[in-house]
Amino acid sequence: MKMKRFWGTILSIIVLLSIVGCAKTAEVQSESTDVTVEAPTKGQSIMIATTTSTRDSGLLDAILPHFQETTGIEPKVIAVGTGKALQMGVDGEADVLLVHAKASEEAFVANGDGVERFDVMYNDFVIVGPMGDPDGLAGNSVEVCLKAIMDNQYTFISRGDDSGTHKKELAFWKQYDLTPEGDWYISAGKGMGDVLQMASELEAYTMTDRATYLALKDNLSLDIIVEGDNQLFNQYGVIAVNPDKNEYINAEGAQAFIDWILSEEAQTLIEGYGIEQYGQPLFTPNAK
Amino acid sequence: MNIEIKGLKKTYGKRPILNIDHLSLERQKIYGITGMNGIGKTTLLKIIAGLEPYDEGLIYYNNATLNKSLMKQISYVSQSPYMFKQSVFDNIAYPLKLRKINRDTIESDVMALLNHLKLSSLKDCKANQLSAGETQKVALARALVFKPSVLLLDEPTANIDSETMMLIESLIRNCVNRDQMTVLHISHNAAQIERLCHQVIILEGADKLRIL
Amino acid sequence: MEYFYNSFTEAIQLLITGDGEVYRIVLLSLLVSFSATFFASLIAIPLGLLTGIKNFKFKKTYTRLLYTLMGLPPVVVGLIVAIMLSRRGLLGRFELLYTSKAMIIAQVLLVTPIITGIIFNHAKVYGSKICKVCYTLGGSSYDALWLLIREMRVTMLIAIVTGFGRAISEVGAVMIVGGNIKYHTRVMTTYIAMNNGMGNYAKALAMGIVLLLISFTVNSILYNYGMGEQDEY
């Protein structure tokens, strides 16, 4: 009699599992039947390695459904640091990369890891700092700002994760012969969103791409301190991973994605993203 | 059942526990086993029950060595008996269920024991919530319900009041007479041994044994 | 404090309005963790029982190993599984990395030692006692095993629930082997971590509340079944 209850429990667990399992299968099925029939590559998927800042901006969530509708290919986006995204490309773990570290991207292609690199869009970097600009650094050039931060040991958070943003930041320090060291310079090893959170909490400075900042602005107490400097330009590139790396790479799908994101349709979508929400576009499309 | 032990040796690591040259136990007799703590009484009982291995020697049960069907006729009650997480009734009925006895027989046999031991009121109680004395009664009933040929008891009345002790002793005597049971009964209670047992085995060392 | 309160009320609102994405994520989390616990139990219960009651040569070493495995850091398990399952890895041909199957695998590895350990512990103490009583009452090894399972019902339930709890609340392994891919491998915990990083505290909290509720519910149901038979421990 007591045994019945026990097996009853086990049975309910199994039943629950099956229900959930069926629900999941049903979902997946209904998803793929949603798509238009014309695309020859229907039912496929591609692995897009991109950066956390790109994901955090929300752009991909907005435009990728159009890609899926048009081509029938399902985009699976994995958002990691630029370093890891490139490594995933080298390891053949992704089909296509969408990152913003031009020098590294060109090296990637030169090494034979990628097929070809194309410009997709750009945004710019800005230096943000505590709301209200208590240290009075606003409006200065990057050089003046960074020097002031270092001399006064204002807290500065660095991405510290080998990302495009991180590389840009390091390039700046180097350019002005500054070596940031000490307790005030925090190497976070985290994504852009996390770093902005940290900067907001600690009333510190950091360098960020404008898109991520705008997307997260309402939850932060940070203002833009320096912007518009030519050198703060942040170019995004798309690269298909060399399909010779292994047999799992979806070269066809990757090419379809590249073709699409460089197309007028996608470029227009990119241009329009953000206007409604933030009053300004987050990215400027510049595919050739 | 007649039990004959020849040349039994048991060591625990380097320490010799038992070294019995010859011991003969007859049916329909109650043997008391006594001796200092740690001398090997429980070990001897467990060996006879088939629960503990031994190093050398032979034990004959009705002139045969221990096998599955013989084991089914041997019953052992440990010092702190484990009660199943079921009712008292179900605990006692378990050995009969194992032997696929029919329900009515189970009902009557179990109730008979419950009545004799004055446990009927506890029939449906959870067996693992009983007092020490009640537990021992239930354990004994469980050990006896299938009418074993050999009953091995390890201090079964250690925590029990005199009235209950009498009930238990009378039950044992009844079973011995009715079923020709052989009983080995470890006890420190001299008066009880005097009262109940036909013979006493006193363990004084690994190889020193006296029989009275 | 006001800030926290605002996030909290926003979270409740999100939950009430019933976001499709949220349901999907919850369903996926349940599927992954239930499956993992189920498969883990299939291995762990017999393993725990048998190794608990039997005395074998390296039992002491086995015990230590088991206890160590119980405390395996999820993120380490995730890392190792990810390496194995990557396209270049030993098991790359199954293309499992960044799928929910990979998450289930990782969680099975995490949860099996936990369930095994709890059952092993109990079987070690009570197992031989129960078996011996069974033998003295005339039972066979088969009877003894059956009795053991019956007597250890509650322990097994506790073990399973504990395993499930660990599975559904861990974030390290599923993040690494799953990649938090929208619609595919985004579960409650990775969703919370991601939204926290993006400053969407309301969303993170909402999901956190759901996670707590589920944890609480599962525990209550199973405990009610198990503890219906109260006993001493």
Coordinates of N, CA and C in Angstrom, one line a residue, chain A residues 2-3 5-7 9 13-14 16-17 20-21 23-24 27 31 47 55-56 61 74 76-78 84 88 91-95 193-194 197 216 219 246 248-249, chain C residues 24 27-28 31 34-35 38 86-88 92-93 95 97-98 146 150 153 156-157 179-184 186 194 196-201 222 224-225 228-229:
Chain A
K2 N 1.9 1.2 0.8 CA 2.8 2.4 0.9 C 3.6 2.4 -0.4
M3 N 3.9 1.2 -0.9 CA 4.7 1.1 -2.1 C 4.0 1.8 -3.3
R5 N 2.3 4.5 -3.2 CA 2.6 5.9 -3.2 C 4.0 6.2 -3.8
F6 N 4.9 5.3 -3.5 CA 6.3 5.5 -3.9 C 6.3 5.4 -5.4
W7 N 5.7 4.3 -6.0 CA 5.8 4.1 -7.4 C 4.9 5.2 -8.1
T9 N 4.8 8.2 -7.2 CA 5.6 9.4 -7.3 C 6.6 9.2 -8.5
I13 N 6.7 11.5 -12.0 CA 7.9 12.2 -12.5 C 8.0 11.8 -14.0
I14 N 7.9 10.5 -14.3 CA 8.0 10.1 -15.7 C 7.0 10.8 -16.6
L16 N 5.5 13.6 -16.0 CA 5.8 15.0 -16.1 C 6.9 15.2 -17.2
L17 N 7.9 14.3 -17.1 CA 9.0 14.4 -18.1 C 8.5 14.3 -19.5
V20 N 6.6 17.4 -20.6 CA 7.5 18.4 -20.9 C 8.3 18.1 -22.2
G21 N 8.7 16.9 -22.4 CA 9.4 16.5 -23.6 C 8.5 16.7 -24.8
A23 N 6.0 18.7 -25.1 CA 5.7 20.1 -25.3 C 6.9 20.7 -26.1
K24 N 8.1 20.3 -25.7 CA 9.3 20.8 -26.3 C 9.4 20.5 -27.7
E27 N 6.9 22.4 -29.7 CA 7.4 23.8 -30.0 C 8.4 23.9 -31.1
E31 N 7.9 25.7 -34.7 CA 8.8 26.7 -35.2 C 9.2 26.6 -36.6
M47 N 25.6 28.5 -36.8 CA 26.1 28.9 -35.5 C 26.9 30.3 -35.7
R55 N 25.3 41.3 -28.6 CA 24.0 40.8 -28.2 C 23.3 41.7 -27.2
D56 N 24.0 42.3 -26.3 CA 23.4 43.2 -25.3 C 22.7 44.4 -26.0
D61 N 18.5 40.3 -31.9 CA 17.1 39.9 -31.6 C 16.1 40.5 -32.5
E74 N 17.9 28.8 -39.5 CA 17.8 29.2 -38.1 C 19.1 29.7 -37.5
K76 N 21.6 30.5 -34.8 CA 21.9 30.2 -33.3 C 23.0 31.1 -32.9
V77 N 22.7 32.0 -32.0 CA 23.7 33.0 -31.7 C 24.4 32.7 -30.3
I78 N 25.7 32.6 -30.4 CA 26.4 32.4 -29.1 C 27.2 33.6 -28.9
K84 N 37.2 34.9 -27.5 CA 36.6 33.5 -27.6 C 35.9 33.3 -29.0
M88 N 36.8 30.4 -31.4 CA 35.8 29.5 -31.9 C 35.9 29.3 -33.4
D91 N 38.8 27.2 -34.1 CA 38.6 25.8 -33.7 C 37.5 25.2 -34.6
G92 N 36.9 26.0 -35.5 CA 35.8 25.5 -36.3 C 34.5 25.2 -35.6
E93 N 34.4 25.8 -34.4 CA 33.2 25.6 -33.6 C 32.0 26.4 -34.0
A94 N 32.3 27.5 -34.8 CA 31.2 28.3 -35.3 C 31.2 28.3 -36.8
D95 N 30.1 28.8 -37.4 CA 30.1 28.8 -38.9 C 30.4 30.2 -39.4
G193 N 28.1 44.6 -20.8 CA 27.0 44.9 -19.9 C 27.4 44.8 -18.4
D194 N 28.1 43.7 -18.1 CA 28.5 43.6 -16.7 C 29.5 44.7 -16.3
Q197 N 27.6 47.8 -15.6 CA 27.0 47.7 -14.3 C 28.0 48.1 -13.2
L216 N 21.5 50.0 -22.4 CA 21.4 49.8 -20.9 C 21.2 51.0 -20.1
N219 N 19.2 51.7 -16.8 CA 19.5 51.0 -15.6 C 20.9 51.5 -15.0
N246 N 36.4 21.4 -40.6 CA 35.8 20.2 -40.2 C 34.5 20.0 -41.0
Y248 N 31.5 19.7 -40.1 CA 30.3 20.2 -39.5 C 29.9 21.6 -39.8
I249 N 30.9 22.3 -40.4 CA 30.7 23.7 -40.7 C 29.7 23.9 -41.8
Chain C
R24 N 8.8 29.4 -22.2 CA 9.7 28.5 -22.9 C 10.9 28.2 -22.1
L27 N 10.1 25.8 -19.2 CA 9.8 24.5 -19.7 C 11.1 23.8 -20.0
L28 N 12.0 24.5 -20.7 CA 13.3 23.9 -21.1 C 14.1 23.5 -19.8
L31 N 12.6 20.4 -18.4 CA 13.0 19.2 -19.2 C 14.4 18.8 -18.9
F34 N 14.8 17.6 -15.1 CA 14.1 16.3 -14.9 C 14.8 15.2 -15.5
S35 N 15.1 15.3 -16.8 CA 15.7 14.3 -17.6 C 17.0 13.9 -16.9
F38 N 16.4 12.0 -13.8 CA 15.9 10.7 -14.1 C 17.0 9.7 -14.5
S86 N 33.1 19.3 -28.1 CA 33.3 20.3 -29.1 C 33.6 19.6 -30.5
R87 N 33.5 20.3 -31.5 CA 33.7 19.7 -32.8 C 35.0 19.0 -33.0
R88 N 36.0 19.6 -32.3 CA 37.3 19.0 -32.4 C 37.5 17.9 -31.3
G92 N 33.1 14.8 -30.8 CA 32.6 15.9 -31.7 C 31.6 15.4 -32.8
R93 N 31.8 14.2 -33.1 CA 30.9 13.8 -34.3 C 29.5 13.7 -33.9
E95 N 28.0 16.2 -32.6 CA 27.5 17.6 -32.7 C 26.6 18.0 -31.5
L97 N 27.6 19.9 -28.7 CA 27.9 21.1 -28.0 C 26.8 22.2 -28.3
Y98 N 26.5 23.0 -27.3 CA 25.5 24.0 -27.4 C 24.1 23.5 -27.7
W146 N 14.7 -6.4 -2.5 CA 13.4 -5.7 -2.5 C 13.1 -5.1 -1.2
R150 N 12.4 -1.0 -0.3 CA 11.2 -0.6 0.4 C 11.6 0.2 1.6
R153 N 13.0 3.7 0.9 CA 12.2 4.6 0.1 C 12.4 6.1 0.3
M156 N 15.7 7.4 -0.7 CA 15.9 7.5 -2.2 C 15.2 8.8 -2.7
L157 N 14.0 9.0 -2.1 CA 13.3 10.2 -2.5 C 14.1 11.5 -2.2
G179 N 25.7 27.5 -23.8 CA 25.9 28.7 -24.5 C 24.8 29.7 -24.4
N180 N 23.8 29.4 -23.6 CA 22.7 30.4 -23.4 C 22.1 30.9 -24.7
I181 N 21.9 30.0 -25.6 CA 21.4 30.4 -27.0 C 19.9 30.5 -26.9
K182 N 19.5 31.6 -27.4 CA 18.0 31.9 -27.3 C 17.2 30.8 -28.0
Y183 N 16.2 30.4 -27.3 CA 15.3 29.3 -27.8 C 15.8 27.9 -27.7
H184 N 17.1 27.8 -27.5 CA 17.7 26.5 -27.6 C 18.3 26.0 -26.3
R186 N 18.7 28.3 -23.5 CA 18.6 29.4 -22.5 C 17.7 28.8 -21.4
M194 N 22.4 36.4 -17.4 CA 22.5 37.3 -18.5 C 21.8 38.6 -18.2
N196 N 21.0 39.9 -15.4 CA 21.7 40.7 -14.4 C 22.8 41.5 -15.0
G197 N 23.5 40.8 -15.9 CA 24.7 41.5 -16.6 C 24.2 42.7 -17.4
M198 N 23.0 42.6 -17.9 CA 22.5 43.7 -18.7 C 21.7 44.7 -17.9
G199 N 21.6 44.5 -16.6 CA 21.0 45.5 -15.8 C 19.5 45.3 -15.8
N200 N 19.0 44.3 -16.4 CA 17.5 44.1 -16.4 C 17.1 43.3 -15.1
Y201 N 17.2 44.1 -14.0 CA 16.9 43.4 -12.7 C 15.5 42.8 -12.6
L222 N 7.3 16.0 -3.3 CA 8.1 14.8 -3.0 C 8.2 14.6 -1.5
N224 N 6.1 15.5 0.7 CA 4.8 15.0 1.3 C 4.6 13.5 1.0
Y225 N 5.0 13.1 -0.1 CA 4.9 11.7 -0.4 C 5.8 10.9 0.5
G228 N 5.1 11.2 4.4 CA 3.8 10.7 4.8 C 4.1 9.5 5.7
E229 N 5.2 8.9 5.5 CA 5.7 7.8 6.4 C 6.7 8.4 7.3

